[in-house]
């Protein structure tokens, strides 16, 4: 800080301090532009420079150099987050630290089903490496072609396979982290059992770069499914969806790998905005469930099992109708229906998105209560609900009617209803998207004072000078 | 502390401060005796009193009262730990806080497969509650009839089902914890997805009561298996065991629920000390694997699958011979062989126990190297190795020959070899038993200075005055 006062050009100081073959420094507007806003275009920031180190040691040197100059660090991976967690603030005291060039696969341990990768590895690459090894890295999400594993872990990303395999944190055996003072913590263990001291991994996972910078991880691989089947089930109510879930879990156990549900409105939007997609049922239904089951053994009659289970579901009245995908193409088409919802809502003009979760049994009550309150408070609002029902996670999106009122105020009022109803049901205002800079207010509003105090204790313990990703998760 | 100096009887002070219908205070020698030593009889301590609160609020009041009097708290569950983590020290400034009367099942959420239980619930009770609900709580270990769930979580207990279901920490959705200052953190969420701030659960799980006192937890239940099959496989080498593991995982996927391996010496001891047990093979073999597979669906031909897989294993040469349990009785008998090893070693006079883990692929090298070094350094030593090979976890136990040398010195020298070899293979000196007061020296010796520093940062953040379980995990 003293140095900075003597020399008024902090960029020159940074370049001098980081005269390092392993750290590329970008500082022109053009070079930095992609790193300064988020992909949804909702947040825009400024930075003194974008640093691209190629090794863990270089990350540590960069952190120490920034610390010495009083600069704050915004870690960034594929920059695909939805809450602005990787977008810098507006001052000139922040530096974006991009992990994208720290992207080697360090080790593949077949027997241990473990994969050691650096933070900058693209998620899709990690999936591919596992696949090449005859294994499965199950984490899968829309942005997997550009999301990097460091960001995936820093945000504890979810996606479509959480039901069976858990979220990002459940797939981590070991971590390597650069701390706020440039210390490297090497916790890259691949052990399935290790009870020697405090578990530090889970503190860094999900902390969105505010407690440390994840530079590498040992990831768990799973046995690769030999057969995968999908079907679309027409349903009358969300409660019917839960009855179906109960039936499938009871009969097929943990073969169930996806249980995605969406409403009639989502189906209508998707088929209208994507003329290549069609509703495979002759009739319209109120709700639809995309069910996927996987089987690792070729000795199991999966098709017979699925048909038998669904037959019972129809007899029990929890399913109206069923379309079973009988080819890879048909399975892909069913998934396209589900995966095009977000894009269709965008085209239709849906503007308000809420990524909530509740205990699974409370889903119908959440939908009833929140839907009714919003209809009362905001007549004419269109709701399109979809999501990972099997995880209690609903993307509760909506399009309010055009109005002359203050849109931002209305947006807050609507979010307030949604989050209040979810929280009253012991739910969460951010199931998988995290907090970033978008939801720091919600964190303060909905967390207990005791929990907020613990968060600040953790921040003070690991980053007492607020060098790492300031203003994210915890409002400065 | 000032009060204490004015009144020389701290017990009277404690009783006065805790005049509380919800906290029973034991203070006579007889009353306290069972709480002052561990069940292996290896550690013995002293305490001013044993407190037995019956509610979370009462735990909080007890903690505050102790804090005000300058007393330190040793949380204790079923007192079945193996490292002295629940045994107090020798002074009169420590109080044992027993969670045994805080033992209600608060909630069973069938749809969410979640169970909310208080810390004092016996593990076996929790298993039974899940079973009654048509679900499985998979954590299972020898002491399950007396181990309490609070201790199970505080030590991140392992057991025989880790291979498929993970250790204790993998079965936790939410936690309730009383902090060192008596604050209650209510993190009793049952959500499958929740990305709102730092994950505090995993810091308390496995911290052995040194960072907070776990008072309740929301536990995950799993689908209940409809069929379980076990077999004993005769093997030539540990490497053969790993080949068999690879074959089974490849063919049966995550149906594999146990892969327990033991050597010829363990078989010989067990059948000699337990005349009701017998080696089911006609010949002696060098190694044995107890393999168990489970299936949640009644539509799967499990027996056929297992037979087919094992047939291939024999053809491939990784199995010498196989005995398939065809009845529940036979399956129980196979498990008795495995479960009687510890007791048989005790009867034989095995005195040195090491609970190590290594990456699975490194098991053969660990056994070779450690076995050879010990044979050289301590001629005549008898090794009996067994454990959870599927998790890389070996109970590497041994009986040194009678000697006039300093036994304690030799014990340390042997442990040094075992832990050094395991650590050199990126393994752990305590896979599932934790650190307690037994292995604080090993923690300091084998952890990096960076990791030790982080442990102390966590301790300082959450228990700055060292009120909770002093001298455990981190040596005072």
CSV table of N, CA, C and O in Angstrom, one decimal, chain B residues 76 113 125 199 221 243 259 344 366 387 389 423 434:
chain,number,residue,atom,x,y,z
B,76,UNK,N,-19.4,-36.4,25.1
B,76,UNK,CA,-19.3,-37.9,25.1
B,76,UNK,C,-20.6,-38.5,24.6
B,76,UNK,O,-21.7,-38.0,25.0
B,113,UNK,N,-36.7,-39.1,2.2
B,113,UNK,CA,-35.7,-40.0,2.7
B,113,UNK,C,-34.8,-39.4,3.7
B,113,UNK,O,-33.5,-39.6,3.6
B,125,UNK,N,-30.6,-48.0,16.8
B,125,UNK,CA,-31.9,-47.4,16.8
B,125,UNK,C,-32.2,-46.7,15.6
B,125,UNK,O,-33.3,-46.8,15.0
B,199,UNK,N,-20.4,-24.1,3.6
B,199,UNK,CA,-20.9,-25.4,4.2
B,199,UNK,C,-20.2,-25.6,5.5
B,199,UNK,O,-19.0,-25.8,5.6
B,221,UNK,N,-31.5,-41.3,4.2
B,221,UNK,CA,-31.8,-42.7,4.1
B,221,UNK,C,-31.6,-43.1,2.7
B,221,UNK,O,-31.7,-42.3,1.8
B,243,UNK,N,-7.7,-57.4,-8.6
B,243,UNK,CA,-8.3,-57.8,-9.9
B,243,UNK,C,-9.7,-58.2,-9.7
B,243,UNK,O,-10.6,-57.9,-10.6
B,259,UNK,N,-16.4,-55.2,0.4
B,259,UNK,CA,-15.3,-56.0,-0.2
B,259,UNK,C,-14.2,-56.0,0.9
B,259,UNK,O,-13.3,-55.2,1.0
B,344,UNK,N,-10.4,-62.4,18.0
B,344,UNK,CA,-9.5,-63.5,17.9
B,344,UNK,C,-8.1,-62.9,18.1
B,344,UNK,O,-7.2,-63.5,18.8
B,366,UNK,N,1.8,-51.4,-0.3
B,366,UNK,CA,1.9,-51.2,1.2
B,366,UNK,C,2.2,-52.4,2.0
B,366,UNK,O,3.1,-52.5,2.8
B,387,UNK,N,-9.3,-55.9,6.5
B,387,UNK,CA,-10.0,-54.6,6.4
B,387,UNK,C,-10.8,-54.4,5.2
B,387,UNK,O,-11.1,-55.4,4.4
B,389,UNK,N,-10.8,-53.5,1.9
B,389,UNK,CA,-9.9,-53.2,0.8
B,389,UNK,C,-10.6,-52.3,-0.3
B,389,UNK,O,-9.9,-51.5,-0.9
B,423,UNK,N,2.1,-43.2,4.5
B,423,UNK,CA,2.2,-41.8,4.1
B,423,UNK,C,3.0,-41.6,2.8
B,423,UNK,O,2.6,-40.8,1.9
B,434,UNK,N,-9.9,-41.9,13.6
B,434,UNK,CA,-9.7,-40.5,14.0
B,434,UNK,C,-8.4,-40.3,14.7
B,434,UNK,O,-7.5,-41.1,14.7
